[in-house]
Amino acid sequence: MADEAAIAALIEGRHGDPFSLLGRHGEVLRSFQPGAAGVEVVARDGGAVLGRLEHRQGGLFEGRVASDAPYRLRIDWHGGVQETEDPYSFGFLLGELDLYLFAEGRHRELGSVFGAQAVTVDGIPGVRFAVWAPNAQRVSVVGDFNTWDGRRHPMRLRREAGVWELFIPRLGPGTSYKYEILGADGAVLPLKADPVAQRSELAPATASVVAEPAPFRWTDEAWMARRGAAQAPDAPLSIYEVHPGSWWKPENGATPDWDALAERLIPYAAGMGFTHLELLPISEHPFGGSWGYQPLGLFSPTARFGTPEGFARFVNRCHEAGLGILLDWVPAHFPTDPHGMGRFDGTALYEHADPREGFHQDWNTLIYNMGRNEVRGFLIASGLHWLERFHVDGLRVDAVASMLYRDYSRKAGEWVPNQYGGRENLEAVAFLREMNEVVAERCPGAVMIAEESTAWPGVTAPVSAGGLGFTYKWNMGWMHDTLHYMQEEPVNRRWHHDQMTFGLVYAFSEKFVLPISHDEVVHGKGSLLRKMPGDDWQQRANLRAYLGFMWTHPGKKLLFMGSELAQPTEWNHDTQLSWHLLDDPRHRGVQSLLRDLNRVYRGLPALHRRDAEPAGFQWVIGDDRDQSVFAYLRLGTDDDPPVLVVCNLTPVPREGYRIGVPAGGTWHEVLNTDAGGYGGTNMGNSGSVTADAQPSHGQENSVLLTLPPLATLILSPGSLAPHGVSP
């Protein structure tokens, strides 16, 4: 007979070792079925009754069963009969290697081992649950299948790794569940979602959902074979940053699903000439107003846009259309929602215990403790999950600066120095290096992009050379400087000239992406159009000229959705973009310019082939601050035609402006942002100019140009067909 104290602990939900009491122990079999009228033990093969269990107390049934054959439980729920295998008849579930690698922080496939896995054990279909909670006194799986009663399905603790596991027969995909945890202090915690869930309920519901185990049938082999070359430093990358929930909405205002987005967003982005989509975080997150930047489901695509299979279809269709797809990914911090990872087992498990290390004051979020093997491995496995399971082409790592510095956004006395007394977060540095090395090894051709706003050296340098190992880094300094310049009235720009040229001092110190992101068009900052000074026409002209400057400057390109429409209002995540603006030719002209800039950027190798090399750029005129004119050459290999870019950033047209060029003959006006089709004055150079042998600006030849007001010209002796040129 079972010990009375053990039975009391089970009935009260305090028993931490249910397998020592439940299931078969010699000839005695026990099952905890509170509320049942009776329990029979029947043979698994044929259903012959092997014995009847007597109700002992509080829902515990116990009896002698002489046979040791595999069995099922036939449970009488006062007239309704349920027949199922006993969860406590199965042995250990996770292999020793899985537990060892997890404890070491080197399990790269947690998404297919931990969480809820629809599997077959001993020939029986069901769901295997596994969760890390080393300091818990008891962990149970709860859901509709057990009336959310934490006493019904307590789990087994694998002490060597602090992992709890349980196989529940006959459950399947689509089942909602959470974990009920008796914390380290004996208190029952708020029900917790699964940190490694692959699917989640639609917010505001917060339960995890058992995902469909069948692998997706990919048809993107051609893209995957060539994506390494398509994302290399010498390739054109033009990234369209998108918040999927507010790019477009159906007429009823509902949130579109992945299939509806695929029908509209993919052909739009491809037709606009973008090479990549970058999605704001789609990991499951409780608060839509965080735009995904406070996630709790690091293995789960948000249910807001449909199922994980729907997201896989979306990625597959992107690749079939020749579009790469990047995801914003957030390993720096997580929110404090009670169903989340905060004090997951009653202790600071995923986060630091000391708020000087574990609480982010800016965002009221918790900071991952990357000094723990299990946390570091959890995050790396999350990144790999998106790259490997969903064929995502790269991750843009959010808030890297906040990870690198222990004193980030903290005053003196509010942070803890590292072991050497410094401000560098050595554990986070080690994590980022390991993450980038693992991705390079396991996901050839994928890219890792850092949103890093400081002068930390070697962000894109190889780990072997002491760098962090990222592929690209957002050039936040360039963005801040150039936008500040463009916000100045043209009459004052001469005093801020260096803000447009300073970026070239360090342009080749890293492999950069030039970002005009969502952060620049929210929280009262105004839209990109409204940052520009002047009247309505001048604002559009300034915007067109700036985009021409950006698309010809060294560095890959990123533009947030809506900016290509010259949207006058800042982004609102609750509504769709102002697509009606395209009925106005002034807005349609800016969109046409973006499309043509992408075509020219991809079509002229000199604009991208040496993006990360000093040899790819040469100033021609960088010091004409009085007239706010800039002229520079973009250079590729010896076989690539050079490109001359000229920006006149005042509303004053300039006739007969001589500029040195490296070759004689005809220079085509490949693009003019002041062309009439874009909404400009149509002033220009009639499609081409002829260089004469008059030396200028250190070049043996020169051209005499008409510079339109507030405009950027792109000229080349190359054969790219002129587009958007003046008559």
PDB file of C-alpha atoms in Angstrom, residues 345-450:
ATOM      1  CA  ASP A 345      10.118  28.056 -11.733  1.00  0.00           C
ATOM      2  CA  GLY A 346       9.800  30.523  -8.883  1.00  0.00           C
ATOM      3  CA  THR A 347      13.385  31.697  -9.314  1.00  0.00           C
ATOM      4  CA  ALA A 348      15.231  33.960 -11.726  1.00  0.00           C
ATOM      5  CA  LEU A 349      15.793  31.245 -14.310  1.00  0.00           C
ATOM      6  CA  TYR A 350      16.015  32.865 -17.745  1.00  0.00           C
ATOM      7  CA  GLU A 351      16.817  36.299 -16.311  1.00  0.00           C
ATOM      8  CA  HIS A 352      19.379  37.636 -13.846  1.00  0.00           C
ATOM      9  CA  ALA A 353      18.297  37.743 -10.209  1.00  0.00           C
ATOM     10  CA  ASP A 354      19.912  41.143  -9.630  1.00  0.00           C
ATOM     11  CA  PRO A 355      17.760  43.864 -11.275  1.00  0.00           C
ATOM     12  CA  ARG A 356      20.941  45.804 -12.029  1.00  0.00           C
ATOM     13  CA  GLU A 357      21.665  43.046 -14.527  1.00  0.00           C
ATOM     14  CA  GLY A 358      18.256  41.496 -15.117  1.00  0.00           C
ATOM     15  CA  PHE A 359      15.805  44.381 -15.560  1.00  0.00           C
ATOM     16  CA  HIS A 360      15.780  46.755 -18.509  1.00  0.00           C
ATOM     17  CA  GLN A 361      14.672  50.166 -17.310  1.00  0.00           C
ATOM     18  CA  ASP A 362      13.873  51.581 -20.757  1.00  0.00           C
ATOM     19  CA  TRP A 363      11.458  48.835 -21.762  1.00  0.00           C
ATOM     20  CA  ASN A 364      10.375  47.390 -18.387  1.00  0.00           C
ATOM     21  CA  THR A 365      11.555  43.997 -19.566  1.00  0.00           C
ATOM     22  CA  LEU A 366      13.767  41.214 -18.251  1.00  0.00           C
ATOM     23  CA  ILE A 367      17.275  40.607 -19.572  1.00  0.00           C
ATOM     24  CA  TYR A 368      18.400  37.102 -20.469  1.00  0.00           C
ATOM     25  CA  ASN A 369      21.138  35.653 -18.279  1.00  0.00           C
ATOM     26  CA  MET A 370      23.569  34.609 -20.984  1.00  0.00           C
ATOM     27  CA  GLY A 371      26.006  33.348 -18.396  1.00  0.00           C
ATOM     28  CA  ARG A 372      23.784  30.264 -18.053  1.00  0.00           C
ATOM     29  CA  ASN A 373      24.511  27.488 -20.509  1.00  0.00           C
ATOM     30  CA  GLU A 374      20.854  26.577 -20.790  1.00  0.00           C
ATOM     31  CA  VAL A 375      19.760  30.143 -21.599  1.00  0.00           C
ATOM     32  CA  ARG A 376      22.504  30.647 -24.148  1.00  0.00           C
ATOM     33  CA  GLY A 377      21.646  27.337 -25.798  1.00  0.00           C
ATOM     34  CA  PHE A 378      17.927  28.175 -25.746  1.00  0.00           C
ATOM     35  CA  LEU A 379      18.526  31.411 -27.644  1.00  0.00           C
ATOM     36  CA  ILE A 380      20.866  29.868 -30.197  1.00  0.00           C
ATOM     37  CA  ALA A 381      18.382  27.069 -30.816  1.00  0.00           C
ATOM     38  CA  SER A 382      15.653  29.684 -31.325  1.00  0.00           C
ATOM     39  CA  GLY A 383      17.653  31.466 -34.013  1.00  0.00           C
ATOM     40  CA  LEU A 384      18.426  28.188 -35.745  1.00  0.00           C
ATOM     41  CA  HIS A 385      14.761  27.190 -35.570  1.00  0.00           C
ATOM     42  CA  TRP A 386      13.766  30.101 -37.823  1.00  0.00           C
ATOM     43  CA  LEU A 387      16.690  29.602 -40.177  1.00  0.00           C
ATOM     44  CA  GLU A 388      16.453  25.844 -40.514  1.00  0.00           C
ATOM     45  CA  ARG A 389      12.796  24.940 -40.082  1.00  0.00           C
ATOM     46  CA  PHE A 390      11.389  27.963 -41.913  1.00  0.00           C
ATOM     47  CA  HIS A 391      14.204  28.561 -44.443  1.00  0.00           C
ATOM     48  CA  VAL A 392      14.499  32.187 -43.335  1.00  0.00           C
ATOM     49  CA  ASP A 393      17.475  33.818 -45.057  1.00  0.00           C
ATOM     50  CA  GLY A 394      18.760  35.851 -42.159  1.00  0.00           C
ATOM     51  CA  LEU A 395      18.118  37.354 -38.758  1.00  0.00           C
ATOM     52  CA  ARG A 396      18.345  41.017 -37.885  1.00  0.00           C
ATOM     53  CA  VAL A 397      19.345  40.928 -34.217  1.00  0.00           C
ATOM     54  CA  ASP A 398      17.547  43.635 -32.278  1.00  0.00           C
ATOM     55  CA  ALA A 399      19.092  45.891 -29.631  1.00  0.00           C
ATOM     56  CA  VAL A 400      22.635  44.550 -29.859  1.00  0.00           C
ATOM     57  CA  ALA A 401      24.037  47.654 -28.165  1.00  0.00           C
ATOM     58  CA  SER A 402      21.901  46.970 -25.084  1.00  0.00           C
ATOM     59  CA  MET A 403      23.442  43.501 -24.945  1.00  0.00           C
ATOM     60  CA  LEU A 404      27.062  44.579 -25.308  1.00  0.00           C
ATOM     61  CA  TYR A 405      27.213  47.076 -22.441  1.00  0.00           C
ATOM     62  CA  ARG A 406      26.352  46.406 -18.810  1.00  0.00           C
ATOM     63  CA  ASP A 407      25.781  50.113 -18.242  1.00  0.00           C
ATOM     64  CA  TYR A 408      23.512  50.556 -21.263  1.00  0.00           C
ATOM     65  CA  SER A 409      20.989  53.290 -20.367  1.00  0.00           C
ATOM     66  CA  ARG A 410      21.988  53.066 -16.684  1.00  0.00           C
ATOM     67  CA  LYS A 411      23.356  55.644 -14.298  1.00  0.00           C
ATOM     68  CA  ALA A 412      26.336  55.159 -12.019  1.00  0.00           C
ATOM     69  CA  GLY A 413      25.560  52.636  -9.332  1.00  0.00           C
ATOM     70  CA  GLU A 414      22.756  51.055 -11.357  1.00  0.00           C
ATOM     71  CA  TRP A 415      24.899  48.424 -13.058  1.00  0.00           C
ATOM     72  CA  VAL A 416      27.316  45.645 -12.154  1.00  0.00           C
ATOM     73  CA  PRO A 417      30.807  45.677 -13.725  1.00  0.00           C
ATOM     74  CA  ASN A 418      32.214  42.572 -15.374  1.00  0.00           C
ATOM     75  CA  GLN A 419      34.852  40.430 -13.704  1.00  0.00           C
ATOM     76  CA  TYR A 420      37.551  42.852 -14.840  1.00  0.00           C
ATOM     77  CA  GLY A 421      35.716  45.934 -13.636  1.00  0.00           C
ATOM     78  CA  GLY A 422      34.664  46.983 -17.122  1.00  0.00           C
ATOM     79  CA  ARG A 423      31.343  47.854 -18.726  1.00  0.00           C
ATOM     80  CA  GLU A 424      31.461  45.232 -21.469  1.00  0.00           C
ATOM     81  CA  ASN A 425      29.004  42.355 -21.122  1.00  0.00           C
ATOM     82  CA  LEU A 426      31.411  39.498 -21.702  1.00  0.00           C
ATOM     83  CA  GLU A 427      28.705  36.834 -21.544  1.00  0.00           C
ATOM     84  CA  ALA A 428      26.659  38.561 -24.242  1.00  0.00           C
ATOM     85  CA  VAL A 429      29.758  38.983 -26.413  1.00  0.00           C
ATOM     86  CA  ALA A 430      30.470  35.275 -26.087  1.00  0.00           C
ATOM     87  CA  PHE A 431      26.855  34.466 -26.958  1.00  0.00           C
ATOM     88  CA  LEU A 432      26.844  36.623 -30.086  1.00  0.00           C
ATOM     89  CA  ARG A 433      30.114  35.153 -31.299  1.00  0.00           C
ATOM     90  CA  GLU A 434      28.940  31.608 -30.703  1.00  0.00           C
ATOM     91  CA  MET A 435      25.591  32.306 -32.346  1.00  0.00           C
ATOM     92  CA  ASN A 436      27.184  33.749 -35.465  1.00  0.00           C
ATOM     93  CA  GLU A 437      29.690  30.934 -35.759  1.00  0.00           C
ATOM     94  CA  VAL A 438      26.983  28.289 -35.374  1.00  0.00           C
ATOM     95  CA  VAL A 439      24.814  29.960 -38.022  1.00  0.00           C
ATOM     96  CA  ALA A 440      27.734  30.182 -40.442  1.00  0.00           C
ATOM     97  CA  GLU A 441      28.441  26.489 -39.944  1.00  0.00           C
ATOM     98  CA  ARG A 442      24.886  25.143 -40.051  1.00  0.00           C
ATOM     99  CA  CYS A 443      23.125  27.593 -42.393  1.00  0.00           C
ATOM    100  CA  PRO A 444      25.387  28.369 -45.356  1.00  0.00           C
ATOM    101  CA  GLY A 445      24.391  31.561 -47.121  1.00  0.00           C
ATOM    102  CA  ALA A 446      22.258  32.913 -44.272  1.00  0.00           C
ATOM    103  CA  VAL A 447      23.080  36.394 -42.979  1.00  0.00           C
ATOM    104  CA  MET A 448      23.188  37.837 -39.470  1.00  0.00           C
ATOM    105  CA  ILE A 449      22.563  41.584 -39.196  1.00  0.00           C
ATOM    106  CA  ALA A 450      23.251  43.636 -36.075  1.00  0.00           C
TER     107      ALA A 450
END
